[in-house]
GROMACS .gro file of N, CA and C in nm:
model
  459
    1UNK      N    1   0.085  -0.117   0.000
    1UNK     CA    2   0.000   0.000   0.000
    1UNK      C    3   0.090   0.123   0.000
    2UNK      N    4   0.072   0.215  -0.096
    2UNK     CA    5   0.152   0.336  -0.101
    2UNK      C    6   0.123   0.430   0.016
    3UNK      N    7   0.222   0.507   0.053
    3UNK     CA    8   0.206   0.615   0.150
    3UNK      C    9   0.189   0.743   0.069
    4UNK      N   10   0.077   0.811   0.089
    4UNK     CA   11   0.050   0.937   0.022
    4UNK      C   12   0.033   1.040   0.133
    5UNK      N   13   0.130   1.131   0.145
    5UNK     CA   14   0.130   1.220   0.261
    5UNK      C   15   0.194   1.354   0.230
    6UNK      N   16   0.156   1.454   0.311
    6UNK     CA   17   0.222   1.583   0.306
    6UNK      C   18   0.348   1.571   0.392
    7UNK      N   19   0.459   1.563   0.325
    7UNK     CA   20   0.589   1.552   0.390
    7UNK      C   21   0.657   1.686   0.369
    8UNK      N   22   0.667   1.765   0.474
    8UNK     CA   23   0.717   1.902   0.458
    8UNK      C   24   0.864   1.905   0.422
    9UNK      N   25   0.905   2.021   0.375
    9UNK     CA   26   1.045   2.040   0.336
    9UNK      C   27   1.139   2.009   0.453
   10UNK      N   28   1.094   2.042   0.573
   10UNK     CA   29   1.177   2.018   0.692
   10UNK      C   30   1.187   1.869   0.727
   11UNK      N   31   1.094   1.789   0.678
   11UNK     CA   32   1.093   1.645   0.708
   11UNK      C   33   1.149   1.561   0.594
   12UNK      N   34   1.197   1.624   0.491
   12UNK     CA   35   1.246   1.550   0.374
   12UNK      C   36   1.354   1.449   0.411
   13UNK      N   37   1.442   1.485   0.501
   13UNK     CA   38   1.551   1.394   0.540
   13UNK      C   39   1.496   1.268   0.608
   14UNK      N   40   1.384   1.281   0.679
   14UNK     CA   41   1.324   1.164   0.746
   14UNK      C   42   1.266   1.068   0.643
   15UNK      N   43   1.191   1.122   0.547
   15UNK     CA   44   1.129   1.035   0.447
   15UNK      C   45   1.236   0.975   0.355
   16UNK      N   46   1.346   1.045   0.339
   16UNK     CA   47   1.459   0.990   0.262
   16UNK      C   48   1.511   0.863   0.329
   17UNK      N   49   1.525   0.867   0.461
   17UNK     CA   50   1.572   0.747   0.534
   17UNK      C   51   1.470   0.634   0.526
   18UNK      N   52   1.341   0.667   0.534
   18UNK     CA   53   1.236   0.564   0.523
   18UNK      C   54   1.242   0.501   0.384
   19UNK      N   55   1.251   0.584   0.281
   19UNK     CA   56   1.257   0.533   0.144
   19UNK      C   57   1.380   0.447   0.121
   20UNK      N   58   1.491   0.483   0.182
   20UNK     CA   59   1.614   0.404   0.169
   20UNK      C   60   1.600   0.269   0.240
   21UNK      N   61   1.544   0.272   0.360
   21UNK     CA   62   1.532   0.150   0.440
   21UNK      C   63   1.428   0.053   0.384
   22UNK      N   64   1.324   0.109   0.321
   22UNK     CA   65   1.215   0.027   0.267
   22UNK      C   66   1.197   0.058   0.119
   23UNK      N   67   1.288   0.011   0.034
   23UNK     CA   68   1.285   0.048  -0.108
   23UNK      C   69   1.163  -0.001  -0.185
   24UNK      N   70   1.091  -0.098  -0.131
   24UNK     CA   71   0.970  -0.145  -0.199
   24UNK      C   72   0.848  -0.060  -0.163
   25UNK      N   73   0.860   0.022  -0.060
   25UNK     CA   74   0.749   0.107  -0.017
   25UNK      C   75   0.736   0.227  -0.110
   26UNK      N   76   0.620   0.244  -0.172
   26UNK     CA   77   0.595   0.358  -0.260
   26UNK      C   78   0.546   0.476  -0.176
   27UNK      N   79   0.602   0.594  -0.203
   27UNK     CA   80   0.572   0.714  -0.126
   27UNK      C   81   0.541   0.828  -0.221
   28UNK      N   82   0.429   0.895  -0.201
   28UNK     CA   83   0.393   1.013  -0.281
   28UNK      C   84   0.405   1.137  -0.192
   29UNK      N   85   0.484   1.229  -0.236
   29UNK     CA   86   0.508   1.356  -0.167
   29UNK      C   87   0.402   1.455  -0.215
   30UNK      N   88   0.300   1.481  -0.134
   30UNK     CA   89   0.189   1.568  -0.173
   30UNK      C   90   0.227   1.715  -0.169
   31UNK      N   91   0.168   1.792  -0.260
   31UNK     CA   92   0.183   1.938  -0.265
   31UNK      C   93   0.329   1.982  -0.265
   32UNK      N   94   0.416   1.897  -0.317
   32UNK     CA   95   0.560   1.924  -0.321
   32UNK      C   96   0.615   1.959  -0.183
   33UNK      N   97   0.548   1.909  -0.080
   33UNK     CA   98   0.597   1.928   0.056
   33UNK      C   99   0.572   2.066   0.114
   34UNK      N  100   0.489   2.145   0.049
   34UNK     CA  101   0.463   2.282   0.095
   34UNK      C  102   0.363   2.279   0.209
   35UNK      N  103   0.395   2.350   0.316
   35UNK     CA  104   0.304   2.355   0.430
   35UNK      C  105   0.180   2.435   0.393
   36UNK      N  106   0.066   2.388   0.437
   36UNK     CA  107  -0.064   2.436   0.392
   36UNK      C  108  -0.086   2.586   0.403
   37UNK      N  109  -0.044   2.650   0.509
   37UNK     CA  110  -0.075   2.792   0.529
   37UNK      C  111   0.026   2.886   0.463
   38UNK      N  112   0.136   2.834   0.413
   38UNK     CA  113   0.241   2.920   0.360
   38UNK      C  114   0.213   2.965   0.218
   39UNK      N  115   0.265   3.084   0.184
   39UNK     CA  116   0.253   3.140   0.049
   39UNK      C  117   0.384   3.206   0.008
   40UNK      N  118   0.402   3.217  -0.122
   40UNK     CA  119   0.513   3.290  -0.183
   40UNK      C  120   0.649   3.244  -0.130
   41UNK      N  121   0.737   3.338  -0.098
   41UNK     CA  122   0.874   3.301  -0.057
   41UNK      C  123   0.875   3.208   0.064
   42UNK      N  124   0.783   3.230   0.158
   42UNK     CA  125   0.778   3.146   0.277
   42UNK      C  126   0.744   3.001   0.240
   43UNK      N  127   0.654   2.984   0.145
   43UNK     CA  128   0.613   2.849   0.104
   43UNK      C  129   0.729   2.773   0.039
   44UNK      N  130   0.814   2.843  -0.033
   44UNK     CA  131   0.919   2.778  -0.111
   44UNK      C  132   1.059   2.796  -0.052
   45UNK      N  133   1.070   2.851   0.068
   45UNK     CA  134   1.201   2.884   0.124
   45UNK      C  135   1.294   2.764   0.137
   46UNK      N  136   1.242   2.647   0.168
   46UNK     CA  137   1.325   2.527   0.181
   46UNK      C  138   1.290   2.421   0.076
   47UNK      N  139   1.235   2.467  -0.033
   47UNK     CA  140   1.192   2.380  -0.143
   47UNK      C  141   1.304   2.286  -0.190
   48UNK      N  142   1.427   2.337  -0.194
   48UNK     CA  143   1.539   2.255  -0.243
   48UNK      C  144   1.558   2.127  -0.163
   49UNK      N  145   1.505   2.121  -0.042
   49UNK     CA  146   1.519   2.001   0.041
   49UNK      C  147   1.450   1.878  -0.018
   50UNK      N  148   1.349   1.901  -0.103
   50UNK     CA  149   1.279   1.784  -0.158
   50UNK      C  150   1.346   1.729  -0.283
   51UNK      N  151   1.426   1.807  -0.350
   51UNK     CA  152   1.485   1.764  -0.476
   51UNK      C  153   1.575   1.641  -0.462
   52UNK      N  154   1.657   1.628  -0.357
   52UNK     CA  155   1.738   1.507  -0.343
   52UNK      C  156   1.656   1.379  -0.325
   53UNK      N  157   1.529   1.392  -0.289
   53UNK     CA  158   1.444   1.273  -0.275
   53UNK      C  159   1.426   1.201  -0.409
   54UNK      N  160   1.450   1.271  -0.517
   54UNK     CA  161   1.435   1.212  -0.650
   54UNK      C  162   1.531   1.096  -0.672
   55UNK      N  163   1.637   1.087  -0.595
   55UNK     CA  164   1.730   0.974  -0.612
   55UNK      C  165   1.668   0.843  -0.566
   56UNK      N  166   1.559   0.850  -0.493
   56UNK     CA  167   1.488   0.731  -0.447
   56UNK      C  168   1.379   0.696  -0.547
   57UNK      N  169   1.392   0.584  -0.618
   57UNK     CA  170   1.292   0.550  -0.720
   57UNK      C  171   1.154   0.519  -0.664
   58UNK      N  172   1.143   0.503  -0.534
   58UNK     CA  173   1.014   0.473  -0.473
   58UNK      C  174   0.942   0.599  -0.423
   59UNK      N  175   0.994   0.717  -0.455
   59UNK     CA  176   0.927   0.843  -0.417
   59UNK      C  177   0.879   0.914  -0.543
   60UNK      N  178   0.753   0.958  -0.539
   60UNK     CA  179   0.690   1.033  -0.647
   60UNK      C  180   0.652   1.171  -0.595
   61UNK      N  181   0.667   1.274  -0.678
   61UNK     CA  182   0.630   1.410  -0.640
   61UNK      C  183   0.495   1.446  -0.700
   62UNK      N  184   0.406   1.492  -0.616
   62UNK     CA  185   0.271   1.530  -0.658
   62UNK      C  186   0.259   1.683  -0.650
   63UNK      N  187   0.259   1.747  -0.766
   63UNK     CA  188   0.252   1.893  -0.774
   63UNK      C  189   0.106   1.935  -0.777
   64UNK      N  190   0.043   1.934  -0.663
   64UNK     CA  191  -0.099   1.966  -0.657
   64UNK      C  192  -0.123   2.092  -0.575
   65UNK      N  193  -0.229   2.162  -0.608
   65UNK     CA  194  -0.274   2.282  -0.537
   65UNK      C  195  -0.173   2.395  -0.542
   66UNK      N  196  -0.083   2.398  -0.638
   66UNK     CA  197   0.023   2.498  -0.638
   66UNK      C  198  -0.027   2.643  -0.638
   67UNK      N  199  -0.135   2.679  -0.709
   67UNK     CA  200  -0.181   2.817  -0.701
   67UNK      C  201  -0.222   2.860  -0.559
   68UNK      N  202  -0.250   2.766  -0.473
   68UNK     CA  203  -0.285   2.800  -0.334
   68UNK      C  204  -0.165   2.852  -0.256
   69UNK      N  205  -0.045   2.832  -0.309
   69UNK     CA  206   0.076   2.871  -0.237
   69UNK      C  207   0.138   2.999  -0.290
   70UNK      N  208   0.060   3.077  -0.364
   70UNK     CA  209   0.106   3.206  -0.412
   70UNK      C  210  -0.006   3.308  -0.397
   71UNK      N  211   0.032   3.432  -0.371
   71UNK     CA  212  -0.067   3.539  -0.366
   71UNK      C  213  -0.084   3.602  -0.504
   72UNK      N  214  -0.004   3.557  -0.600
   72UNK     CA  215  -0.015   3.607  -0.737
   72UNK      C  216  -0.143   3.560  -0.802
   73UNK      N  217  -0.191   3.639  -0.893
   73UNK     CA  218  -0.305   3.599  -0.976
   73UNK      C  219  -0.253   3.520  -1.095
   74UNK      N  220  -0.344   3.455  -1.166
   74UNK     CA  221  -0.310   3.384  -1.288
   74UNK      C  222  -0.236   3.481  -1.380
   75UNK      N  223  -0.128   3.442  -1.440
   75UNK     CA  224  -0.076   3.309  -1.469
   75UNK      C  225   0.028   3.255  -1.370
   76UNK      N  226   0.035   3.308  -1.249
   76UNK     CA  227   0.120   3.253  -1.144
   76UNK      C  228   0.266   3.242  -1.189
   77UNK      N  229   0.323   3.351  -1.230
   77UNK     CA  230   0.457   3.351  -1.292
   77UNK      C  231   0.568   3.296  -1.203
   78UNK      N  232   0.550   3.296  -1.074
   78UNK     CA  233   0.655   3.244  -0.985
   78UNK      C  234   0.657   3.092  -0.979
   79UNK      N  235   0.550   3.025  -1.019
   79UNK     CA  236   0.540   2.880  -1.001
   79UNK      C  237   0.610   2.794  -1.106
   80UNK      N  238   0.607   2.828  -1.235
   80UNK     CA  239   0.670   2.740  -1.334
   80UNK      C  240   0.816   2.702  -1.307
   81UNK      N  241   0.900   2.790  -1.254
   81UNK     CA  242   1.038   2.745  -1.225
   81UNK      C  243   1.044   2.630  -1.124
   82UNK      N  244   0.953   2.630  -1.028
   82UNK     CA  245   0.950   2.520  -0.931
   82UNK      C  246   0.902   2.391  -0.997
   83UNK      N  247   0.801   2.405  -1.081
   83UNK     CA  248   0.750   2.288  -1.154
   83UNK      C  249   0.862   2.227  -1.238
   84UNK      N  250   0.938   2.312  -1.304
   84UNK     CA  251   1.048   2.264  -1.389
   84UNK      C  252   1.156   2.193  -1.306
   85UNK      N  253   1.190   2.247  -1.191
   85UNK     CA  254   1.292   2.184  -1.107
   85UNK      C  255   1.249   2.045  -1.061
   86UNK      N  256   1.122   2.031  -1.027
   86UNK     CA  257   1.071   1.900  -0.985
   86UNK      C  258   1.071   1.805  -1.104
   87UNK      N  259   1.028   1.855  -1.220
   87UNK     CA  260   1.028   1.773  -1.341
   87UNK      C  261   1.170   1.726  -1.373
   88UNK      N  262   1.266   1.816  -1.365
   88UNK     CA  263   1.405   1.779  -1.395
   88UNK      C  264   1.459   1.676  -1.296
   89UNK      N  265   1.419   1.688  -1.170
   89UNK     CA  266   1.468   1.595  -1.068
   89UNK      C  267   1.399   1.459  -1.074
   90UNK      N  268   1.267   1.460  -1.079
   90UNK     CA  269   1.189   1.335  -1.069
   90UNK      C  270   1.157   1.272  -1.205
   91UNK      N  271   1.158   1.352  -1.310
   91UNK     CA  272   1.124   1.302  -1.443
   91UNK      C  273   0.974   1.290  -1.461
   92UNK      N  274   0.931   1.268  -1.585
   92UNK     CA  275   0.788   1.266  -1.615
   92UNK      C  276   0.712   1.149  -1.555
   93UNK      N  277   0.777   1.040  -1.528
   93UNK     CA  278   0.706   0.924  -1.475
   93UNK      C  279   0.683   0.931  -1.325
   94UNK      N  280   0.759   1.015  -1.256
   94UNK     CA  281   0.743   1.022  -1.110
   94UNK      C  282   0.703   1.162  -1.063
   95UNK      N  283   0.654   1.242  -1.156
   95UNK     CA  284   0.596   1.371  -1.120
   95UNK      C  285   0.455   1.375  -1.175
   96UNK      N  286   0.361   1.398  -1.087
   96UNK     CA  287   0.222   1.410  -1.129
   96UNK      C  288   0.168   1.542  -1.079
   97UNK      N  289   0.059   1.587  -1.135
   97UNK     CA  290   0.000   1.713  -1.092
   97UNK      C  291  -0.149   1.697  -1.077
   98UNK      N  292  -0.205   1.785  -0.998
   98UNK     CA  293  -0.348   1.787  -0.976
   98UNK      C  294  -0.389   1.926  -0.932
   99UNK      N  295  -0.517   1.954  -0.936
   99UNK     CA  296  -0.562   2.090  -0.905
   99UNK      C  297  -0.595   2.110  -0.758
  100UNK      N  298  -0.661   2.015  -0.694
  100UNK     CA  299  -0.713   2.035  -0.558
  100UNK      C  300  -0.799   2.161  -0.559
  101UNK      N  301  -0.890   2.168  -0.655
  101UNK     CA  302  -0.964   2.287  -0.692
  101UNK      C  303  -1.033   2.358  -0.576
  102UNK      N  304  -1.084   2.287  -0.480
  102UNK     CA  305  -1.158   2.349  -0.371
  102UNK      C  306  -1.077   2.450  -0.290
  103UNK      N  307  -0.946   2.444  -0.297
  103UNK     CA  308  -0.859   2.533  -0.220
  103UNK      C  309  -0.807   2.651  -0.300
  104UNK      N  310  -0.834   2.654  -0.428
  104UNK     CA  311  -0.767   2.750  -0.515
  104UNK      C  312  -0.845   2.880  -0.532
  105UNK      N  313  -0.772   2.986  -0.563
  105UNK     CA  314  -0.829   3.118  -0.589
  105UNK      C  315  -0.828   3.147  -0.739
  106UNK      N  316  -0.848   3.041  -0.818
  106UNK     CA  317  -0.850   3.055  -0.963
  106UNK      C  318  -0.952   2.956  -1.019
  107UNK      N  319  -0.974   2.965  -1.149
  107UNK     CA  320  -1.065   2.871  -1.213
  107UNK      C  321  -0.994   2.740  -1.241
  108UNK      N  322  -1.072   2.638  -1.270
  108UNK     CA  323  -1.016   2.508  -1.307
  108UNK      C  324  -0.931   2.523  -1.433
  109UNK      N  325  -0.982   2.598  -1.529
  109UNK     CA  326  -0.910   2.619  -1.655
  109UNK      C  327  -0.773   2.684  -1.629
  110UNK      N  328  -0.767   2.780  -1.539
  110UNK     CA  329  -0.640   2.845  -1.507
  110UNK      C  330  -0.544   2.750  -1.435
  111UNK      N  331  -0.598   2.667  -1.347
  111UNK     CA  332  -0.514   2.570  -1.277
  111UNK      C  333  -0.452   2.470  -1.374
  112UNK      N  334  -0.530   2.427  -1.471
  112UNK     CA  335  -0.479   2.334  -1.573
  112UNK      C  336  -0.377   2.405  -1.662
  113UNK      N  337  -0.406   2.529  -1.699
  113UNK     CA  338  -0.315   2.604  -1.787
  113UNK      C  339  -0.180   2.630  -1.721
  114UNK      N  340  -0.175   2.632  -1.589
  114UNK     CA  341  -0.047   2.649  -1.521
  114UNK      C  342   0.054   2.546  -1.570
  115UNK      N  343   0.010   2.424  -1.590
  115UNK     CA  344   0.098   2.318  -1.636
  115UNK      C  345   0.096   2.305  -1.788
  116UNK      N  346  -0.020   2.313  -1.849
  116UNK     CA  347  -0.029   2.286  -1.992
  116UNK      C  348   0.018   2.400  -2.082
  117UNK      N  349   0.011   2.524  -2.033
  117UNK     CA  350   0.048   2.638  -2.118
  117UNK      C  351   0.155   2.728  -2.059
  118UNK      N  352   0.164   2.736  -1.929
  118UNK     CA  353   0.246   2.838  -1.867
  118UNK      C  354   0.372   2.785  -1.800
  119UNK      N  355   0.409   2.663  -1.825
  119UNK     CA  356   0.530   2.608  -1.766
  119UNK      C  357   0.630   2.576  -1.877
  120UNK      N  358   0.709   2.675  -1.916
  120UNK     CA  359   0.806   2.653  -2.024
  120UNK      C  360   0.901   2.539  -1.990
  121UNK      N  361   0.928   2.459  -2.090
  121UNK     CA  362   1.022   2.349  -2.070
  121UNK      C  363   0.958   2.221  -2.020
  122UNK      N  364   0.831   2.229  -1.980
  122UNK     CA  365   0.762   2.108  -1.937
  122UNK      C  366   0.710   2.042  -2.064
  123UNK      N  367   0.769   1.931  -2.107
  123UNK     CA  368   0.740   1.874  -2.238
  123UNK      C  369   0.591   1.843  -2.260
  124UNK      N  370   0.538   1.887  -2.375
  124UNK     CA  371   0.395   1.868  -2.403
  124UNK      C  372   0.349   1.723  -2.393
  125UNK      N  373   0.430   1.629  -2.436
  125UNK     CA  374   0.384   1.490  -2.434
  125UNK      C  375   0.364   1.439  -2.292
  126UNK      N  376   0.424   1.502  -2.192
  126UNK     CA  377   0.407   1.457  -2.055
  126UNK      C  378   0.298   1.536  -1.982
  127UNK      N  379   0.245   1.639  -2.045
  127UNK     CA  380   0.143   1.721  -1.981
  127UNK      C  381   0.008   1.651  -1.974
  128UNK      N  382  -0.017   1.560  -2.065
  128UNK     CA  383  -0.152   1.507  -2.079
  128UNK      C  384  -0.180   1.380  -2.001
  129UNK      N  385  -0.081   1.319  -1.942
  129UNK     CA  386  -0.105   1.195  -1.870
  129UNK      C  387  -0.190   1.217  -1.746
  130UNK      N  388  -0.293   1.137  -1.731
  130UNK     CA  389  -0.376   1.151  -1.611
  130UNK      C  390  -0.294   1.107  -1.491
  131UNK      N  391  -0.323   1.161  -1.377
  131UNK     CA  392  -0.241   1.127  -1.260
  131UNK      C  393  -0.258   0.983  -1.219
  132UNK      N  394  -0.378   0.920  -1.227
  132UNK     CA  395  -0.383   0.777  -1.195
  132UNK      C  396  -0.299   0.693  -1.291
  133UNK      N  397  -0.303   0.729  -1.419
  133UNK     CA  398  -0.225   0.653  -1.517
  133UNK      C  399  -0.075   0.673  -1.494
  134UNK      N  400  -0.033   0.796  -1.469
  134UNK     CA  401   0.108   0.824  -1.448
  134UNK      C  402   0.157   0.757  -1.320
  135UNK      N  403   0.076   0.757  -1.216
  135UNK     CA  404   0.117   0.689  -1.091
  135UNK      C  405   0.132   0.540  -1.114
  136UNK      N  406   0.031   0.482  -1.177
  136UNK     CA  407   0.035   0.338  -1.201
  136UNK      C  408   0.155   0.302  -1.288
  137UNK      N  409   0.172   0.374  -1.397
  137UNK     CA  410   0.283   0.346  -1.488
  137UNK      C  411   0.417   0.376  -1.423
  138UNK      N  412   0.425   0.484  -1.347
  138UNK     CA  413   0.549   0.522  -1.283
  138UNK      C  414   0.593   0.424  -1.177
  139UNK      N  415   0.499   0.351  -1.122
  139UNK     CA  416   0.532   0.256  -1.017
  139UNK      C  417   0.517   0.111  -1.063
  140UNK      N  418   0.522   0.091  -1.193
  140UNK     CA  419   0.525  -0.044  -1.246
  140UNK      C  420   0.390  -0.113  -1.252
  141UNK      N  421   0.283  -0.039  -1.236
  141UNK     CA  422   0.150  -0.097  -1.245
  141UNK      C  423   0.087  -0.065  -1.379
  142UNK      N  424  -0.041  -0.085  -1.386
  142UNK     CA  425  -0.114  -0.051  -1.507
  142UNK      C  426  -0.238   0.028  -1.469
  143UNK      N  427  -0.288   0.103  -1.562
  143UNK     CA  428  -0.409   0.180  -1.542
  143UNK      C  429  -0.493   0.164  -1.667
  144UNK      N  430  -0.613   0.114  -1.650
  144UNK     CA  431  -0.701   0.096  -1.764
  144UNK      C  432  -0.808   0.203  -1.761
  145UNK      N  433  -0.822   0.273  -1.871
  145UNK     CA  434  -0.928   0.372  -1.883
  145UNK      C  435  -1.056   0.299  -1.919
  146UNK      N  436  -1.158   0.320  -1.841
  146UNK     CA  437  -1.286   0.254  -1.868
  146UNK      C  438  -1.371   0.339  -1.961
  147UNK      N  439  -1.445   0.273  -2.044
  147UNK     CA  440  -1.533   0.344  -2.137
  147UNK      C  441  -1.645   0.412  -2.061
  148UNK      N  442  -1.678   0.532  -2.105
  148UNK     CA  443  -1.791   0.604  -2.048
  148UNK      C  444  -1.920   0.548  -2.108
  149UNK      N  445  -2.031   0.577  -2.044
  149UNK     CA  446  -2.158   0.531  -2.103
  149UNK      C  447  -2.169   0.579  -2.247
  150UNK      N  448  -2.214   0.493  -2.333
  150UNK     CA  449  -2.224   0.526  -2.475
  150UNK      C  450  -2.099   0.492  -2.552
  151UNK      N  451  -2.000   0.429  -2.485
  151UNK     CA  452  -1.878   0.384  -2.551
  151UNK      C  453  -1.772   0.491  -2.571
  152UNK      N  454  -1.790   0.610  -2.516
  152UNK     CA  455  -1.692   0.717  -2.532
  152UNK      C  456  -1.573   0.693  -2.438
  153UNK      N  457  -1.456   0.735  -2.484
  153UNK     CA  458  -1.335   0.726  -2.399
  153UNK      C  459  -1.305   0.859  -2.337
   0.00000   0.00000   0.00000
């Protein structure tokens, strides 16, 4: 059973030891380890602490709710560099994203555009993978898309 948790930047060294000791244990780092109430520079002040976790193949980075961690309005110009650093460290198979829409101060379309249009260098072919499919594939599993009523995919 995977561990899916908010592991803060300050706790990255602890989860690194867990991942090393239990290499078969899958761990998802939620919200890139950003503490819930923090925004802007405070939210990302120790962000670099999570990047070394990428050396552990059993850790996945979940870039979710990122607009909640900035006081900027769309297009959230401060966020794409962080997205790119995580992508470079974890790669496309171990980085997933999600909106966590209920917490955001933007529209769903804007939250999606943060990754699909406003993150330079984030390769287009990796933007479209659904997070269940990317998690399953990234961790050696499979994900089958079920047909919608009427046979639509």
